[in-house]
Coordinates of C-alpha atoms in Angstrom, one line a residue:
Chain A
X1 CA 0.0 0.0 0.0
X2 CA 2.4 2.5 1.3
X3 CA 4.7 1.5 -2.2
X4 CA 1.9 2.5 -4.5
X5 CA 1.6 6.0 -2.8
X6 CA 5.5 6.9 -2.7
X7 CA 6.8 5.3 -6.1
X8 CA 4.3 7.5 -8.4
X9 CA 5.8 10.5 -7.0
X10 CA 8.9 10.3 -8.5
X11 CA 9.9 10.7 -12.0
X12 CA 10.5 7.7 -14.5
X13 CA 13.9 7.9 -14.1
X14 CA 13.8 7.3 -10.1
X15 CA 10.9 5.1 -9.9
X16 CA 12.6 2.7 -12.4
X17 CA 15.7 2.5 -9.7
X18 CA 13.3 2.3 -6.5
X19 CA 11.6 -0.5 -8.3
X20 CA 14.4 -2.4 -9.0
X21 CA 15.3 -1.9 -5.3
X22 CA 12.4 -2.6 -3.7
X23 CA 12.8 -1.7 -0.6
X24 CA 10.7 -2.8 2.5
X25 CA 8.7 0.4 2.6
X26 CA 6.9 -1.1 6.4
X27 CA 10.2 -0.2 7.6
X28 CA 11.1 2.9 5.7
X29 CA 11.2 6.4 8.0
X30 CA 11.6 8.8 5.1
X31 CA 13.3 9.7 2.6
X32 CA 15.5 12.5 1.8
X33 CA 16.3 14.7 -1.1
X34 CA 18.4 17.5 -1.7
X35 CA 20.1 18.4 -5.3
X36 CA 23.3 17.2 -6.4
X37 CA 23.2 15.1 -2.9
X38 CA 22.5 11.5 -3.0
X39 CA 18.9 9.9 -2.3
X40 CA 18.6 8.6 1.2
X41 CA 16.4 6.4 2.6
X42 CA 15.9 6.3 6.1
X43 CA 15.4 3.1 7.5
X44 CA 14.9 1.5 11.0
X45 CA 17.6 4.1 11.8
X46 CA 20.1 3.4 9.6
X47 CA 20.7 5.2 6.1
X48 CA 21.0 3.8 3.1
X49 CA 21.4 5.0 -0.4
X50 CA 19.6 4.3 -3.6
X51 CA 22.3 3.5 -6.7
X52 CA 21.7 4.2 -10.2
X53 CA 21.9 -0.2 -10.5
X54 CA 18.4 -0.1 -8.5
X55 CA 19.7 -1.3 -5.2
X56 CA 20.5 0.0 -2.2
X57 CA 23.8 0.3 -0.7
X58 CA 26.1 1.2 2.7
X59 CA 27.9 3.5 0.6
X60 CA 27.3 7.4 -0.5
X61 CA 29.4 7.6 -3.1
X62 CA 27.3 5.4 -5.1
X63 CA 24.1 6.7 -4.5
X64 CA 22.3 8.6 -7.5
X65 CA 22.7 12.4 -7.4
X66 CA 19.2 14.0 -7.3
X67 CA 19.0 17.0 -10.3
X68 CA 16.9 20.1 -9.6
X69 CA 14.3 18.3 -12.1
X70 CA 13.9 15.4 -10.1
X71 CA 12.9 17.4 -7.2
X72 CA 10.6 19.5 -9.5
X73 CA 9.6 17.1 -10.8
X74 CA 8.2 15.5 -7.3
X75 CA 6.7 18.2 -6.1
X76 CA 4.6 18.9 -9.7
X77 CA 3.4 14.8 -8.9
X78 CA 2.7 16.0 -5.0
X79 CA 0.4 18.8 -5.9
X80 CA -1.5 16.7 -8.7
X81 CA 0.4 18.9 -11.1
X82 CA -1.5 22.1 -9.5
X83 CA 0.6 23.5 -7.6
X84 CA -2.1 26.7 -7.2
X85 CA -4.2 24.2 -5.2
X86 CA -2.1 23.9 -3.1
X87 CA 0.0 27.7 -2.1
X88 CA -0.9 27.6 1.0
X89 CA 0.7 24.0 1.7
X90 CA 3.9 25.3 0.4
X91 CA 4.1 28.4 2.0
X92 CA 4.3 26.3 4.9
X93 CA 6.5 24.0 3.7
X94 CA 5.2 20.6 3.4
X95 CA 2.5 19.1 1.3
X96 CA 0.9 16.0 2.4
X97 CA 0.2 13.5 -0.2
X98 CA -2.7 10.4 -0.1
X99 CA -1.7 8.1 3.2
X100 CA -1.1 10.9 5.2
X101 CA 2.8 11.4 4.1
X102 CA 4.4 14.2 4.6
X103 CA 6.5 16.1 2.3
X104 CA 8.9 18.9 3.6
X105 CA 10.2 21.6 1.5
X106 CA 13.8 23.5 1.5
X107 CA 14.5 26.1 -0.9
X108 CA 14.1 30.0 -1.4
X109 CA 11.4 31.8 0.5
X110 CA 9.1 34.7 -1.3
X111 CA 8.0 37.1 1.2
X112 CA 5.3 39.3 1.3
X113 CA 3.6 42.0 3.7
X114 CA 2.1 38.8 5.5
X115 CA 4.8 36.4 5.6
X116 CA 6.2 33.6 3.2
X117 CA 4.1 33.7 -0.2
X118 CA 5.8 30.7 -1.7
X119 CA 8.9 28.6 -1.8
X120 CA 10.6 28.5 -4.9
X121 CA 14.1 26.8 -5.8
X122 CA 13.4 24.0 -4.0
X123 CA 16.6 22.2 -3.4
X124 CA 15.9 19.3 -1.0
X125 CA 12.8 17.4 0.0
X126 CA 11.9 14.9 3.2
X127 CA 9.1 12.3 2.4
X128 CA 8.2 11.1 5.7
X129 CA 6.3 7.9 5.4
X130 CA 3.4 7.8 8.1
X131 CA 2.9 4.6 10.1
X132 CA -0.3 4.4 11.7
X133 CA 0.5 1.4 14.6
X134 CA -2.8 0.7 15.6
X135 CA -3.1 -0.5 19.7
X136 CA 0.3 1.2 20.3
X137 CA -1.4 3.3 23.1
X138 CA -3.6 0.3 24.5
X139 CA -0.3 0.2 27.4
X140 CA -0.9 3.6 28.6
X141 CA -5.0 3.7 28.6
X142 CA -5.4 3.2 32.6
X143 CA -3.1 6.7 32.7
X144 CA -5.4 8.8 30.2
X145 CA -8.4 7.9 32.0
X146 CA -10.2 8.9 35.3
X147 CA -13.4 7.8 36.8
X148 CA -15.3 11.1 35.0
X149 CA -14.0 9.9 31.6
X150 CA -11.1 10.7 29.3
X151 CA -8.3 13.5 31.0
X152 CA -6.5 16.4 29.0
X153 CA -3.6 14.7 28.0
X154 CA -0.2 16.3 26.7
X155 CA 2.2 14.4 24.7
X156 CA 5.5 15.7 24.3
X157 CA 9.0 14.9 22.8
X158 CA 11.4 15.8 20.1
X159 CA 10.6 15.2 16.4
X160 CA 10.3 11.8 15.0
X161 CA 9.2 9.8 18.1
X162 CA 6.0 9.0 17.0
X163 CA 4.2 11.5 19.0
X164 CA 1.9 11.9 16.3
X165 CA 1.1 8.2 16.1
X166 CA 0.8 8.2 19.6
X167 CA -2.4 10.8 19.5
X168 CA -3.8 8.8 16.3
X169 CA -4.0 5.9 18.6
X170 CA -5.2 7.7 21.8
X171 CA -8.2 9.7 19.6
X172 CA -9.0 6.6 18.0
X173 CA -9.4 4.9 21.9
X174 CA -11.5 7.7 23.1
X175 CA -13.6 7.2 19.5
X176 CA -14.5 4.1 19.7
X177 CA -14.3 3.2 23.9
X178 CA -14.2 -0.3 24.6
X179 CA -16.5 -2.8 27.3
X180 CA -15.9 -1.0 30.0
X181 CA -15.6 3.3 28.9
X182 CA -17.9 4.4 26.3
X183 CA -17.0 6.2 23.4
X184 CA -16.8 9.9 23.1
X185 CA -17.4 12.1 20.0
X186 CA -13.8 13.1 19.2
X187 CA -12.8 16.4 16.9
X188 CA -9.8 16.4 15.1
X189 CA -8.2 19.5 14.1
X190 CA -5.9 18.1 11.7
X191 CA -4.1 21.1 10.3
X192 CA -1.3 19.7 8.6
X193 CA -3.2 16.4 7.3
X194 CA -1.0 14.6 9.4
X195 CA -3.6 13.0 12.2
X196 CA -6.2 11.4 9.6
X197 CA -4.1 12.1 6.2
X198 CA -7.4 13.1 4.7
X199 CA -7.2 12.6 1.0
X200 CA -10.3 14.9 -0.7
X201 CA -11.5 14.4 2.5
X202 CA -11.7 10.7 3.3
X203 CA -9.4 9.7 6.5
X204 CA -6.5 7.6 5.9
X205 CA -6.1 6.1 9.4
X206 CA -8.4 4.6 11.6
X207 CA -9.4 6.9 13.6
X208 CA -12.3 5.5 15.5
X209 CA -16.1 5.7 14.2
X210 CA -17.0 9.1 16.7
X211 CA -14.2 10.9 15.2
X212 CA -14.7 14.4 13.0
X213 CA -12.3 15.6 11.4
X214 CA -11.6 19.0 10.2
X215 CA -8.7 19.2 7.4
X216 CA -6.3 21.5 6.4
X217 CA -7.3 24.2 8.9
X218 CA -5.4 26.5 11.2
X219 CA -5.8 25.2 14.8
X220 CA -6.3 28.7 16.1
X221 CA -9.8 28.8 14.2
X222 CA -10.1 25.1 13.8
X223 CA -11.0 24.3 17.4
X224 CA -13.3 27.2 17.8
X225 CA -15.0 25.6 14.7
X226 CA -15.4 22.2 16.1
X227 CA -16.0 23.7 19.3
X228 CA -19.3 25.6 18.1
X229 CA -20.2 23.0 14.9
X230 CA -19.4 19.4 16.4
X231 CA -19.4 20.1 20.1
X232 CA -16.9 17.1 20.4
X233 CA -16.2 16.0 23.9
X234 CA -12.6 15.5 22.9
X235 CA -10.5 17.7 20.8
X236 CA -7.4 16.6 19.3
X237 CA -4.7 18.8 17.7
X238 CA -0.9 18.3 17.1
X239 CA 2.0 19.9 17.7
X240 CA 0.7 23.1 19.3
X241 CA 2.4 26.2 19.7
X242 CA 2.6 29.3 21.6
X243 CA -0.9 30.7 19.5
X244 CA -2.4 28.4 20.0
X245 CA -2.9 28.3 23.7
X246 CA -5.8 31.0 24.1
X247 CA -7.7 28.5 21.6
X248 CA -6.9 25.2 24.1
X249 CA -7.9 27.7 27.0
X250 CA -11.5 28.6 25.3
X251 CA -12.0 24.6 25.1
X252 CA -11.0 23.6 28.3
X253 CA -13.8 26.4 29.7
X254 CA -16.5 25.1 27.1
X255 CA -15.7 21.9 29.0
X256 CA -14.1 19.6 26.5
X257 CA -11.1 17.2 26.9
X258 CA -8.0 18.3 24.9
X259 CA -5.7 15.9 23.9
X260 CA -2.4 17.5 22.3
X261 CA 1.4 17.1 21.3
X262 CA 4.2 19.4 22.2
X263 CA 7.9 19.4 20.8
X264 CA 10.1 19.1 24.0
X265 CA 13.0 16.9 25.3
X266 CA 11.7 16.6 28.8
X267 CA 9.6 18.1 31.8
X268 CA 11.6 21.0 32.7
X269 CA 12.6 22.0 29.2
X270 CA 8.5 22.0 28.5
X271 CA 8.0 24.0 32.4
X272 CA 10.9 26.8 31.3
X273 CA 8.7 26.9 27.3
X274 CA 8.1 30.3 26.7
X275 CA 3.8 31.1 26.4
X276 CA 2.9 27.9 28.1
X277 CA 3.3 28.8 31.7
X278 CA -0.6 30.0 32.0
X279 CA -1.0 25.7 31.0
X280 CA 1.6 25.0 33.6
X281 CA 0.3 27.5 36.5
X282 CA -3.2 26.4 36.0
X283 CA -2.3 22.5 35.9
X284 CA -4.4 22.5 33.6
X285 CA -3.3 18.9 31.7
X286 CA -4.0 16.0 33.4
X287 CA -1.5 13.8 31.9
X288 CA 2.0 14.5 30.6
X289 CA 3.3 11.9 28.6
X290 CA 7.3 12.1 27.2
X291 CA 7.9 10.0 24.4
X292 CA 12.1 9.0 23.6
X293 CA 13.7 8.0 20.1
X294 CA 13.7 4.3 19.7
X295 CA 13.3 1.1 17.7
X296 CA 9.6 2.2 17.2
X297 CA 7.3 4.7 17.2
X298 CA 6.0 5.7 20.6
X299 CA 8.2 4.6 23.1
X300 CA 7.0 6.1 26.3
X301 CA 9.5 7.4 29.4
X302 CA 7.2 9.0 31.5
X303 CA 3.9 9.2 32.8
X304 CA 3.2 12.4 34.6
X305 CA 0.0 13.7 36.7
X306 CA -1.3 17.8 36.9
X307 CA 1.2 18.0 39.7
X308 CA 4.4 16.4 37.7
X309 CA 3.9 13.7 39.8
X310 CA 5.3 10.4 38.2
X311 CA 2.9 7.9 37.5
X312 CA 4.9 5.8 35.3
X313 CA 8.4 6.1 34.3
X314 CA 10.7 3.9 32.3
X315 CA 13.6 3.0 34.5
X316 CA 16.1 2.5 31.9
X317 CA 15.7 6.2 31.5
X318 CA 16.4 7.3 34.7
Chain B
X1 CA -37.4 -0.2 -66.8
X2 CA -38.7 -0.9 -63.2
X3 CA -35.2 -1.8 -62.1
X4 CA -34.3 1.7 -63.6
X5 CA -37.1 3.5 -61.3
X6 CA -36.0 1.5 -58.1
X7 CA -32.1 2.5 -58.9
X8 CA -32.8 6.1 -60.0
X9 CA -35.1 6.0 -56.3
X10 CA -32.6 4.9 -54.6
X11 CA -29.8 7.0 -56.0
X12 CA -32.4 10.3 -55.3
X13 CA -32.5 9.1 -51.6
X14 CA -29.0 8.5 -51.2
X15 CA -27.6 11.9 -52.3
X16 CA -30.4 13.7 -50.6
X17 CA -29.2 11.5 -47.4
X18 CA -25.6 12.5 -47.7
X19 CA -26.6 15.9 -48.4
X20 CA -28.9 15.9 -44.7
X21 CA -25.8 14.0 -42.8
X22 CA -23.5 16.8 -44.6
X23 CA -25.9 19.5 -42.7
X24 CA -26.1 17.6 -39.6
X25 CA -22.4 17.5 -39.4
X26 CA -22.3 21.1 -39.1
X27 CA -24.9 21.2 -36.4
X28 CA -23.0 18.3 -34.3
X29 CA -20.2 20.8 -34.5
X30 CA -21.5 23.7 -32.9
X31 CA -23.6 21.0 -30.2
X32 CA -19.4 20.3 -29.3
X33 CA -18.0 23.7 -29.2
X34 CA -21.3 24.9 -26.8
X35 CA -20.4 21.4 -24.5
X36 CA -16.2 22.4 -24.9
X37 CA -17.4 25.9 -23.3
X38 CA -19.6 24.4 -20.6
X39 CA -16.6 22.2 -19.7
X40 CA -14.2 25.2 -19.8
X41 CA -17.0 26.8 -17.1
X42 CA -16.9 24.0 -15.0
X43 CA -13.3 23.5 -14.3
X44 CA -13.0 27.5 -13.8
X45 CA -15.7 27.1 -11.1
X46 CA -13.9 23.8 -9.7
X47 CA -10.9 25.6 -9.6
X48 CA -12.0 28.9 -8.6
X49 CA -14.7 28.0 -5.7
X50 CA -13.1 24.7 -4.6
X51 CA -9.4 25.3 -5.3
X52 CA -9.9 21.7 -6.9
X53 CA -6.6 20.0 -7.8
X54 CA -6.5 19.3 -11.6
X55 CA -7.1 16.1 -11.4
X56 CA -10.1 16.3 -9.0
X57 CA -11.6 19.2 -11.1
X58 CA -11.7 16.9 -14.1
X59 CA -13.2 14.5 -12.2
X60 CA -15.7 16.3 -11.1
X61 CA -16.7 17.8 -14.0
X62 CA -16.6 14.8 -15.9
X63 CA -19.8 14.0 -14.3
X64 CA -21.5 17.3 -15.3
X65 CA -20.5 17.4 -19.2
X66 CA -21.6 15.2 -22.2
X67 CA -19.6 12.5 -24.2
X68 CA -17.2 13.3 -26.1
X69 CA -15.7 15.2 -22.9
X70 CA -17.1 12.9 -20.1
X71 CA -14.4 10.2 -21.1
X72 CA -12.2 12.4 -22.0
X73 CA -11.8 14.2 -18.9
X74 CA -12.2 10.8 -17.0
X75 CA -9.6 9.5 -18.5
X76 CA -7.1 12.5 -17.9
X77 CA -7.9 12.2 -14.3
X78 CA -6.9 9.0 -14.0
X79 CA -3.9 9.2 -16.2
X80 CA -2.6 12.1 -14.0
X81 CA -3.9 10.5 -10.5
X82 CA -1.4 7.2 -11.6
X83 CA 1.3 9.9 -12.4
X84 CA 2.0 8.0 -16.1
X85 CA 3.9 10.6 -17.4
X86 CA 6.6 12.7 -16.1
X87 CA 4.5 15.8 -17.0
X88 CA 1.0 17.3 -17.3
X89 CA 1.2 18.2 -20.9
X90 CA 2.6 15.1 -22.0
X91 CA -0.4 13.6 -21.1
X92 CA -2.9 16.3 -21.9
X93 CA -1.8 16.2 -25.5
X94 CA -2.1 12.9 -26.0
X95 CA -5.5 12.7 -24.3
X96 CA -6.3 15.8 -27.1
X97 CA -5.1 14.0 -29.6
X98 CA -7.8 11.1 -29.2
X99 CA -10.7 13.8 -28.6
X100 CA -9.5 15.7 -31.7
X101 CA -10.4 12.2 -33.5
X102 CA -14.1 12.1 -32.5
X103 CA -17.1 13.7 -34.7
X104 CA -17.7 17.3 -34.4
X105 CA -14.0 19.0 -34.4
X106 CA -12.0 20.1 -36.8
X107 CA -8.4 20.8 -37.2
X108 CA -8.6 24.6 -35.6
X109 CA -9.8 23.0 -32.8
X110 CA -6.4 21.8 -32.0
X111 CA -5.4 25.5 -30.8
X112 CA -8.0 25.9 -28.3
X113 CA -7.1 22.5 -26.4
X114 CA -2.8 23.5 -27.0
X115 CA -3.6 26.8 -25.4
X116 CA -4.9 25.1 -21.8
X117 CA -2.4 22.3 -22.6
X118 CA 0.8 24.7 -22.0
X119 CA -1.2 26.9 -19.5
X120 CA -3.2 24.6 -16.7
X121 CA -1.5 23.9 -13.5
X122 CA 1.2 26.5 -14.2
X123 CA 1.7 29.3 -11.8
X124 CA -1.3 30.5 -9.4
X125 CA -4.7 30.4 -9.2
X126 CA -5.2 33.6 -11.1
X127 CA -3.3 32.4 -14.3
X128 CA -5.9 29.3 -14.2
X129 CA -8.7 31.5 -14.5
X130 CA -7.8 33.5 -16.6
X131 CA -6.6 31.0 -19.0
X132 CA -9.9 29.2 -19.2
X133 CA -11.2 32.6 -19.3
X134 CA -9.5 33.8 -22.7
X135 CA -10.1 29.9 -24.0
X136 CA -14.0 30.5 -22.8
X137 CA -13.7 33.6 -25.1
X138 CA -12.0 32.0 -28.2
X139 CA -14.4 28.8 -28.2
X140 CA -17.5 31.6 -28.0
X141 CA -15.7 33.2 -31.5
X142 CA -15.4 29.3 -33.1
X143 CA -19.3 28.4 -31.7
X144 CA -20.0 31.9 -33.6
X145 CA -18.3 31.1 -36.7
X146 CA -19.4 27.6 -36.7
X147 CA -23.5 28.6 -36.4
X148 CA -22.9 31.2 -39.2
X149 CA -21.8 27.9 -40.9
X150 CA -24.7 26.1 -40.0
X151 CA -27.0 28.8 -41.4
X152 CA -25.1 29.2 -44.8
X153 CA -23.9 25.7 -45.6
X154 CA -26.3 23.3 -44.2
X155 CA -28.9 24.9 -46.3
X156 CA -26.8 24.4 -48.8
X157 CA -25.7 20.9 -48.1
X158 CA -29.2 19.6 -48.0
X159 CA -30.5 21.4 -51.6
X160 CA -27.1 20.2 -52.9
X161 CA -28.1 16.6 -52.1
X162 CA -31.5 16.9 -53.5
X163 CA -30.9 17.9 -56.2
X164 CA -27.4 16.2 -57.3
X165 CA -30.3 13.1 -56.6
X166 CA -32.5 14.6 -58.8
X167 CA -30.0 15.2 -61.5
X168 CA -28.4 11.5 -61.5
X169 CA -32.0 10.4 -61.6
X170 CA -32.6 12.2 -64.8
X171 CA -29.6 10.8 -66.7
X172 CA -30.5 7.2 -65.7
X173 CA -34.0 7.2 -67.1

């Protein structure tokens, strides 16, 4: 499945090479791009490069260089060759493509009174494969519950430690419930397609069958929007940032659970972050959960309480 | 001599027939220039109201417009959605090449479907529209040329074919 979405991105040229490789794509992280560089392919943690003989190898100097067409190429197949649909995805820098994977752009910023307009020279691009891992949160359901229900749950850790698969997992628990919880309408403000990887507007991932999803929209206006059209009992949102916190605040007093994911390294780097200590004064998440790099996706160190109290910590880490 | 009648008959009917088709051809014509505009309107409102990728504006139109564009557009969506060809125009032009086959266009026709062929997809939405909008404009100039045909030469192609009938008949019998 994931093959058929990633090798008709590329170019005849590439896709001749990758299909000759045939590498397990189950296991491949991403893969990166950058011109006159060679193709790397990111996998369980190790590198590996893609050689103009279609295999892969150990070695750099053998890997194919990437032209500037290639990567043009790519992104022309990304956007559905309209790349007008999709200005606002690339003023952002990414564009997510069917299956929920994410492509980032590098190259030449065009700004304008309101910020970046556009990208252009784009020199270098990172296709990171999504892998939903469905029941990779079932471990850590007794700490995002309390006797009321579901609690406001944080998740937080650097990039690419499956923070986002984490909170597909958790909204899909809350969705559906199981013999003993009942299922909650969930709202999903997915702004980067990243949570569902809605694809004209049909989820990619199983997200549970009480789950809404609103695509492609900023979270600042997004939750208000699910907030006043859904009136979700969860809301879900990713990676949230400094803006966004008077939005979380007008959910948590319309009496919704918020379930969310923070880039941080650990408690006291996300206590010092700058525009979160009104979250941290008010204790106003019931669960902190710190996620680490490892062999998969998810890998939990830490279960913390609104006090910082540990509920569960992963003694290797310590 | 009765053979003669049923021949000289059947001659009459035939060039009157070819003569009607002639006529019809014409009409046929402008029936595809008015359904190329209506297609042209649909994929500016797809692209203008639901910022529609191209390939999901075809698709979506396909359903609204009549054969010979219904395939045609269904066709190009799926040939761009499996990413075929390296390029949109690549397979835009071959797609126009098959359409430009089927009853109802002509050669000129080729220009108005090159003109979107080097235009669509490129730059922002603005460009889109107003591509289509210029093409809107030029296929409104060939449906107008093409009725003024109707008028002058279908007349003529049916009282052509009635009476080249009428003549062969006469030199038979």
């Amino acid at each position: 499945m994931i093959e058929k979405q990633i090798v008709p991105l590329f170019n005849t040229r590439i896709r001749k090479l990758l299909e000759q490789a045939a590498p397990d794509y189950e296991s491949l992280q991403e893969l990166r791009l950058r011109i006159q560089q060679p193709m790397i392919l990111q996998q369980n943690g190790r590198e590996r490069y893609l050689t103009d003989k279609g295999e892969l190898c150990d070695n750099y100097q053998e890997g194919i260089c990437i032209t500037a067409k290639d990567i043009k190429d790519i992104v022309e197949a990304a956007c559905g060759y309209s790349g007008y649909a999709f200005e606002e995805e690339i003023s952002r820098g990414y564009l997510t493509i069917a299956g929920g994977h994410r492509i980032g752009l590098a190259g030449r910023a065009v700004i304008n009174e309101n910020g970046v307009q556009t990208l252009k020279y784009i020199s270098a691009l990172n296709i990171r494969i999504a892998h939903p891992i469905k029941g990779c949160g079932e471990k850590w359901k007794k700490y995002i519950y309390e006797q009321s229900g579901p609690c406001h749950v944080l998740i937080i850790s650097p990039p690419g430690c499956g923070k986002t698969t984490l909170l597909r997992d958790f909204i899909r628990m809350f969705s559906d419930g199981d013999e003993y919880i009942s299922g909650s309408s969930v709202g999903v403000v997915d702004e980067r397609s990243e949570i569902a990887g809605c694809y004209r507007g049909i989820p990619s991932h199983e997200l549970g069958m009480r789950t809404d999803v609103l695509d492609g929209c900023p979270k600042i206006w997004g939750m208000e929007m699910m907030l006043r059209s859904m009136a979700p009992k969860v809301l879900a949102v990713d990676e949230i940032g400094i803006s966004d916190v008077p939005a979380i605040e007008t959910a948590l007093r319309c009496g919704c659970k918020v379930l969310a994911t923070l880039h941080g390294k650990n408690l006291r780097d996300f206590q010092e972050k700058p525009g979160f200590a009104s979250l941290v004064k008010e204790k106003v998440f019931e669960r902190y959960i710190f996620l680490k790099q490892g062999q998969t996706p998810g890998m939990v160190t830490g279960i913390y309480d609104r006090n910082f109290e540990i509920l569960w910590e992963d003694k290797a880490c310590i | 001599m009765y053979l003669k009648i049923i021949g000289s008959l059947f001659l009459m009917l035939s060039a009157t027939a070819i003569g009607f088709l002639k006529a019809d051809e014409l009409k046929q014509r402008v029936r595809c220039l008015q359904e190329l505009k209506r297609m042209m309107v649909f994929l500016q409102g797809e692209l203008r109201f639901h910022r529609a990728s191209l390939p999901e504006a075809f698709e979506n139109v396909s359903e609204r417009v009549e054969e010979p564009f219904r395939q045609f557009l269904k066709h190009l969506a799926e040939r761009l959605e499996t990413r075929e060809a390296d390029r949109f125009d690549v397979v835009w032009s071959e797609m126009s090449e098959q359409l430009l086959q089927k009853e109802g266009f002509v050669k000129e026709d080729r220009q108005l479907l090159e003109m979107l062929q080097s235009s669509l997809g490129y730059l922002d939405l603005k460009m889109q529209t107003e591509t289509l909008n210029l093409a809107v404009l030029q296929v409104e100039d060939a449906i107008r040329l093409a009725k003024e045909q109707q008028t002058v030469k279908g007349k003529v192609y049916q009282t052509m074919g009635v009476t080249f009938g009428a003549l062969l008949t006469l030199l038979i019998i």
